[in-house]
mmCIF file of C-alpha atoms in Angstrom:
data_model
loop_
_atom_site.group_PDB
_atom_site.id
_atom_site.type_symbol
_atom_site.label_atom_id
_atom_site.label_comp_id
_atom_site.label_asym_id
_atom_site.label_seq_id
_atom_site.Cartn_x
_atom_site.Cartn_y
_atom_site.Cartn_z
ATOM 1 C CA THR R 1 -22.617 -90.481 110.229
ATOM 2 C CA GLN R 2 -20.188 -87.860 109.045
ATOM 3 C CA LEU R 3 -19.153 -85.660 111.959
ATOM 4 C CA LEU R 4 -16.662 -83.378 110.201
ATOM 5 C CA GLU R 5 -17.836 -80.952 107.530
ATOM 6 C CA GLN R 6 -15.295 -79.245 105.305
ATOM 7 C CA SER R 7 -15.845 -76.108 103.279
ATOM 8 C CA PRO R 8 -15.560 -75.242 100.547
ATOM 9 C CA GLN R 9 -15.877 -78.568 98.758
ATOM 10 C CA PHE R 10 -14.102 -77.233 95.652
ATOM 11 C CA LEU R 11 -11.764 -74.293 95.205
ATOM 12 C CA SER R 12 -10.076 -73.068 92.029
ATOM 13 C CA ILE R 13 -7.768 -70.076 92.405
ATOM 14 C CA GLN R 14 -4.932 -68.313 90.615
ATOM 15 C CA GLU R 15 -1.325 -68.701 91.670
ATOM 16 C CA GLY R 16 -0.413 -66.156 94.341
ATOM 17 C CA GLU R 17 -3.857 -65.909 95.918
ATOM 18 C CA ASN R 18 -4.586 -66.729 99.551
ATOM 19 C CA LEU R 19 -7.223 -69.210 100.689
ATOM 20 C CA THR R 20 -8.731 -70.733 103.818
ATOM 21 C CA VAL R 21 -10.287 -74.168 104.220
ATOM 22 C CA TYR R 22 -12.560 -74.918 107.163
ATOM 23 C CA CYS R 23 -13.255 -78.107 109.091
ATOM 24 C CA ASN R 24 -16.256 -77.920 111.437
ATOM 25 C CA SER R 25 -18.047 -80.230 113.834
ATOM 26 C CA SER R 26 -20.444 -80.177 116.770
ATOM 27 C CA SER R 27 -18.264 -82.784 118.477
ATOM 28 C CA VAL R 28 -15.140 -82.252 120.550
ATOM 29 C CA PHE R 29 -11.903 -83.821 119.381
ATOM 30 C CA SER R 30 -8.803 -84.650 121.385
ATOM 31 C CA SER R 31 -6.697 -83.913 118.320
ATOM 32 C CA LEU R 32 -7.113 -82.995 114.704
ATOM 33 C CA GLN R 33 -4.957 -83.768 111.699
ATOM 34 C CA TRP R 34 -4.718 -82.356 108.188
ATOM 35 C CA TYR R 35 -3.748 -84.540 105.235
ATOM 36 C CA ARG R 36 -3.085 -83.802 101.563
ATOM 37 C CA GLN R 37 -3.853 -86.362 98.888
ATOM 38 C CA GLU R 38 -2.491 -86.358 95.344
ATOM 39 C CA PRO R 39 -4.368 -88.138 92.516
ATOM 40 C CA GLY R 40 -3.787 -91.898 92.571
ATOM 41 C CA GLU R 41 -2.099 -91.857 95.981
ATOM 42 C CA GLY R 42 -3.000 -92.205 99.630
ATOM 43 C CA PRO R 43 -3.267 -89.197 101.980
ATOM 44 C CA VAL R 44 -0.090 -87.853 103.563
ATOM 45 C CA LEU R 45 -0.058 -86.146 106.953
ATOM 46 C CA LEU R 46 0.666 -82.398 106.996
ATOM 47 C CA VAL R 47 0.152 -81.546 110.662
ATOM 48 C CA THR R 48 -1.420 -82.586 113.954
ATOM 49 C CA VAL R 49 -2.926 -80.063 116.415
ATOM 50 C CA VAL R 50 -3.843 -81.118 119.914
ATOM 51 C CA THR R 51 -4.399 -78.019 122.074
ATOM 52 C CA GLY R 52 -7.394 -75.690 121.821
ATOM 53 C CA GLY R 53 -6.313 -72.445 120.131
ATOM 54 C CA GLU R 54 -3.088 -73.992 118.844
ATOM 55 C CA VAL R 55 -1.564 -72.506 115.702
ATOM 56 C CA LYS R 56 1.041 -74.347 113.632
ATOM 57 C CA LYS R 57 2.862 -73.149 110.560
ATOM 58 C CA LEU R 58 4.346 -75.248 107.780
ATOM 59 C CA LYS R 59 6.027 -72.891 105.310
ATOM 60 C CA ARG R 60 3.093 -71.093 103.618
ATOM 61 C CA LEU R 61 0.449 -73.210 105.387
ATOM 62 C CA THR R 62 -1.046 -72.107 108.725
ATOM 63 C CA PHE R 63 -3.203 -74.478 110.736
ATOM 64 C CA GLN R 64 -5.400 -73.498 113.670
ATOM 65 C CA PHE R 65 -7.366 -75.609 116.139
ATOM 66 C CA GLY R 66 -10.458 -73.940 117.576
ATOM 67 C CA ASP R 67 -10.515 -72.976 121.240
ATOM 68 C CA ALA R 68 -13.281 -75.488 121.952
ATOM 69 C CA ARG R 69 -11.532 -78.169 119.828
ATOM 70 C CA LYS R 70 -14.577 -78.545 117.584
ATOM 71 C CA ASP R 71 -13.183 -76.903 114.462
ATOM 72 C CA SER R 72 -10.005 -76.177 112.558
ATOM 73 C CA SER R 73 -8.810 -74.114 109.638
ATOM 74 C CA LEU R 74 -6.056 -74.331 107.056
ATOM 75 C CA HIS R 75 -4.812 -71.087 105.511
ATOM 76 C CA ILE R 76 -2.506 -71.066 102.492
ATOM 77 C CA THR R 77 -0.623 -67.890 101.664
ATOM 78 C CA ALA R 78 0.437 -67.179 98.069
ATOM 79 C CA ALA R 79 -0.818 -70.506 96.703
ATOM 80 C CA GLN R 80 1.306 -72.329 94.142
ATOM 81 C CA PRO R 81 0.367 -74.994 91.563
ATOM 82 C CA GLY R 82 2.182 -77.530 93.742
ATOM 83 C CA ASP R 83 -0.482 -76.977 96.436
ATOM 84 C CA THR R 84 -3.085 -78.564 94.165
ATOM 85 C CA GLY R 85 -4.683 -81.623 95.747
ATOM 86 C CA LEU R 86 -7.389 -82.920 98.044
ATOM 87 C CA TYR R 87 -7.143 -81.627 101.620
ATOM 88 C CA LEU R 88 -8.674 -83.763 104.351
ATOM 89 C CA CYS R 89 -9.101 -83.096 108.036
ATOM 90 C CA ALA R 90 -9.311 -86.010 110.470
ATOM 91 C CA GLY R 91 -10.311 -85.871 114.119
ATOM 92 C CA LEU R 92 -9.978 -88.243 117.009
ATOM 93 C CA PRO R 93 -13.211 -87.956 119.051
ATOM 94 C CA ARG R 94 -12.628 -87.079 122.671
ATOM 95 C CA PHE R 95 -13.102 -89.959 125.104
ATOM 96 C CA SER R 96 -13.485 -92.431 122.196
ATOM 97 C CA GLY R 97 -11.153 -94.901 123.873
ATOM 98 C CA THR R 98 -9.891 -96.058 120.498
ATOM 99 C CA TYR R 99 -7.861 -94.696 117.602
ATOM 100 C CA LYS R 100 -10.803 -94.582 115.205
ATOM 101 C CA TYR R 101 -10.397 -91.380 113.239
ATOM 102 C CA ILE R 102 -13.260 -89.432 111.667
ATOM 103 C CA PHE R 103 -12.397 -87.883 108.317
ATOM 104 C CA GLY R 104 -13.865 -84.735 106.858
ATOM 105 C CA THR R 105 -15.608 -84.588 103.495
ATOM 106 C CA GLY R 106 -12.547 -83.084 101.789
ATOM 107 C CA THR R 107 -11.677 -79.875 99.928
ATOM 108 C CA ARG R 108 -10.409 -80.228 96.386
ATOM 109 C CA LEU R 109 -8.013 -77.359 95.595
ATOM 110 C CA LYS R 110 -6.767 -76.427 92.157
ATOM 111 C CA VAL R 111 -4.171 -73.690 91.799
ATOM 112 C CA LEU R 112 -3.822 -72.330 88.280
ATOM 113 C CA ALA R 113 -0.483 -71.031 87.007
ATOM 114 C CA ASN E 1 11.255 -99.987 103.641
ATOM 115 C CA ALA E 2 8.104 -100.149 101.502
ATOM 116 C CA GLY E 3 5.680 -98.682 104.094
ATOM 117 C CA VAL E 4 2.111 -99.807 103.419
ATOM 118 C CA THR E 5 1.500 -101.922 100.326
ATOM 119 C CA GLN E 6 -1.846 -102.924 98.816
ATOM 120 C CA THR E 7 -2.795 -105.429 96.161
ATOM 121 C CA PRO E 8 -4.321 -105.341 93.658
ATOM 122 C CA LYS E 9 -4.214 -101.731 92.433
ATOM 123 C CA PHE E 10 -7.234 -102.148 90.167
ATOM 124 C CA GLN E 11 -10.043 -104.700 90.082
ATOM 125 C CA VAL E 12 -13.294 -105.132 88.199
ATOM 126 C CA LEU E 13 -15.861 -107.545 89.614
ATOM 127 C CA LYS E 14 -19.297 -108.663 88.559
ATOM 128 C CA THR E 15 -22.146 -108.440 91.066
ATOM 129 C CA GLY E 16 -22.049 -111.423 93.385
ATOM 130 C CA GLN E 17 -18.374 -112.249 92.920
ATOM 131 C CA SER E 18 -16.024 -112.341 95.887
ATOM 132 C CA MET E 19 -12.500 -111.083 96.370
ATOM 133 C CA THR E 20 -9.934 -110.233 99.017
ATOM 134 C CA LEU E 21 -7.945 -107.023 99.170
ATOM 135 C CA GLN E 22 -4.521 -107.481 100.669
ATOM 136 C CA CYS E 23 -2.605 -105.012 102.829
ATOM 137 C CA ALA E 24 0.799 -105.296 104.461
ATOM 138 C CA GLN E 25 2.997 -102.900 106.418
ATOM 139 C CA ASP E 26 6.668 -103.282 107.303
ATOM 140 C CA MET E 27 6.856 -100.555 109.960
ATOM 141 C CA ASN E 28 6.018 -102.773 112.963
ATOM 142 C CA HIS E 29 2.810 -100.837 113.610
ATOM 143 C CA ASN E 30 0.192 -102.277 115.941
ATOM 144 C CA SER E 31 -2.976 -100.686 114.560
ATOM 145 C CA MET E 32 -4.280 -101.013 111.019
ATOM 146 C CA TYR E 33 -7.312 -99.661 109.185
ATOM 147 C CA TRP E 34 -9.453 -100.166 106.099
ATOM 148 C CA TYR E 35 -11.198 -97.119 104.614
ATOM 149 C CA ARG E 36 -13.275 -96.507 101.524
ATOM 150 C CA GLN E 37 -13.227 -93.216 99.646
ATOM 151 C CA ASP E 38 -16.164 -92.013 97.581
ATOM 152 C CA PRO E 39 -16.583 -88.613 95.885
ATOM 153 C CA GLY E 40 -17.707 -85.943 98.346
ATOM 154 C CA MET E 41 -17.558 -88.363 101.294
ATOM 155 C CA GLY E 42 -13.941 -88.148 102.373
ATOM 156 C CA LEU E 43 -12.660 -91.371 103.933
ATOM 157 C CA ARG E 44 -15.019 -93.666 105.836
ATOM 158 C CA LEU E 45 -13.755 -96.328 108.204
ATOM 159 C CA ILE E 46 -14.794 -99.884 107.341
ATOM 160 C CA TYR E 47 -12.855 -101.873 109.934
ATOM 161 C CA TYR E 48 -10.109 -101.228 112.441
ATOM 162 C CA SER E 49 -7.613 -103.545 114.108
ATOM 163 C CA ALA E 50 -5.933 -102.288 117.278
ATOM 164 C CA SER E 51 -3.537 -105.224 117.404
ATOM 165 C CA GLU E 52 -2.947 -108.699 116.046
ATOM 166 C CA GLY E 53 -5.990 -110.883 116.647
ATOM 167 C CA THR E 54 -8.449 -108.039 117.282
ATOM 168 C CA THR E 55 -10.835 -106.299 114.882
ATOM 169 C CA ASP E 56 -13.584 -103.727 115.357
ATOM 170 C CA LYS E 57 -16.305 -102.375 113.090
ATOM 171 C CA GLY E 58 -16.107 -98.870 111.751
ATOM 172 C CA GLU E 59 -18.745 -96.625 110.227
ATOM 173 C CA VAL E 60 -19.569 -98.756 107.144
ATOM 174 C CA PRO E 61 -18.825 -102.466 107.865
ATOM 175 C CA ASN E 62 -21.826 -104.083 106.126
ATOM 176 C CA GLY E 63 -20.824 -106.344 103.244
ATOM 177 C CA TYR E 64 -17.223 -106.683 104.380
ATOM 178 C CA ASN E 65 -15.150 -109.011 106.535
ATOM 179 C CA VAL E 66 -11.583 -108.582 107.710
ATOM 180 C CA SER E 67 -8.776 -110.739 108.949
ATOM 181 C CA ARG E 68 -5.714 -109.622 110.878
ATOM 182 C CA LEU E 69 -3.464 -112.494 109.826
ATOM 183 C CA ASN E 70 -0.452 -111.305 111.807
ATOM 184 C CA LYS E 71 1.054 -107.999 112.857
ATOM 185 C CA ARG E 72 2.016 -107.123 109.278
ATOM 186 C CA GLU E 73 -1.076 -108.101 107.309
ATOM 187 C CA PHE E 74 -4.705 -106.974 107.367
ATOM 188 C CA SER E 75 -7.018 -108.219 104.614
ATOM 189 C CA LEU E 76 -10.486 -107.052 103.550
ATOM 190 C CA ARG E 77 -12.926 -109.505 101.965
ATOM 191 C CA LEU E 78 -16.025 -108.837 99.918
ATOM 192 C CA GLU E 79 -18.086 -112.033 99.997
ATOM 193 C CA SER E 80 -20.709 -110.993 97.440
ATOM 194 C CA ALA E 81 -19.807 -107.766 95.696
ATOM 195 C CA ALA E 82 -22.476 -105.155 94.982
ATOM 196 C CA PRO E 83 -22.346 -102.041 92.757
ATOM 197 C CA SER E 84 -22.584 -99.903 95.928
ATOM 198 C CA GLN E 85 -19.131 -101.219 96.852
ATOM 199 C CA THR E 86 -17.556 -99.520 93.850
ATOM 200 C CA SER E 87 -14.996 -97.287 95.508
ATOM 201 C CA VAL E 88 -11.344 -96.662 96.217
ATOM 202 C CA TYR E 89 -10.126 -98.665 99.199
ATOM 203 C CA PHE E 90 -7.244 -97.535 101.395
ATOM 204 C CA CYS E 91 -5.354 -99.430 104.038
ATOM 205 C CA ALA E 92 -3.516 -97.480 106.753
ATOM 206 C CA SER E 93 -1.436 -98.109 109.844
ATOM 207 C CA ILE E 94 -0.501 -95.981 112.830
ATOM 208 C CA SER E 95 3.045 -94.927 113.585
ATOM 209 C CA GLY E 96 4.622 -95.242 116.964
ATOM 210 C CA ARG E 97 5.579 -91.577 116.812
ATOM 211 C CA ARG E 98 3.175 -89.831 119.129
ATOM 212 C CA ALA E 99 2.143 -86.207 118.583
ATOM 213 C CA GLY E 100 0.209 -85.204 121.643
ATOM 214 C CA SER E 101 -2.719 -87.568 121.837
ATOM 215 C CA SER E 102 -2.659 -88.592 118.218
ATOM 216 C CA TYR E 103 -0.667 -90.761 115.862
ATOM 217 C CA GLU E 104 0.275 -90.291 112.222
ATOM 218 C CA GLN E 105 -1.532 -92.632 109.852
ATOM 219 C CA TYR E 106 0.467 -94.051 106.960
ATOM 220 C CA PHE E 107 -1.636 -94.927 103.926
ATOM 221 C CA GLY E 108 -1.163 -97.373 101.100
ATOM 222 C CA PRO E 109 -1.633 -96.326 97.448
ATOM 223 C CA GLY E 110 -5.200 -97.642 97.283
ATOM 224 C CA THR E 111 -7.200 -100.250 95.356
ATOM 225 C CA ARG E 112 -9.665 -99.017 92.762
ATOM 226 C CA LEU E 113 -12.597 -101.419 92.681
ATOM 227 C CA THR E 114 -15.437 -101.366 90.193
ATOM 228 C CA VAL E 115 -18.448 -103.669 90.596
ATOM 229 C CA THR E 116 -20.635 -104.001 87.534
#
């Protein structure tokens, strides 16, 4: 059962535009991570958020964890072709007692030059 | 320091054949994972190993077996491959660098498996 829904599933934008990707669930997570995956490679961690309402910035990327720790968003300002890739959120269910992560369905971003 | 390595990178099997996917990490991590990735489904956990000698089922374990040979190696076996197992398989391990209540997962490059 997939507990993390990402939207949109696909996004194609022009260089310089802004975009937001959403990761939503009805479950509570103790932490949430965002990964980026390039074609033919494994995902690479971008950020981890652990506190409800937390905001983290990584250059032009802004990540937010919802107050109730059920959702998260990734905002990219002035997108560049190098931002192209598959973005995945991954949550650690609260009180799971293990390190079994739940991954979102993914958002495939293409930034056109 | 190679990180997480997986072999083979590509494999084509006929229905009913068996094979083992190999994974090794050289980062002294305790926990290791096997995921499969299908279009529109993100990554789904097949099996998880918290430490050497222990394994636990994930979301989609049917048709697979695993073996945690030692701290470094975690293999995934398909005893009788089926077309539904056509997928990209990723192995991952957890770092010891803690960020709050979570750990960074390091992923291998993946194995692309096709079952005909």
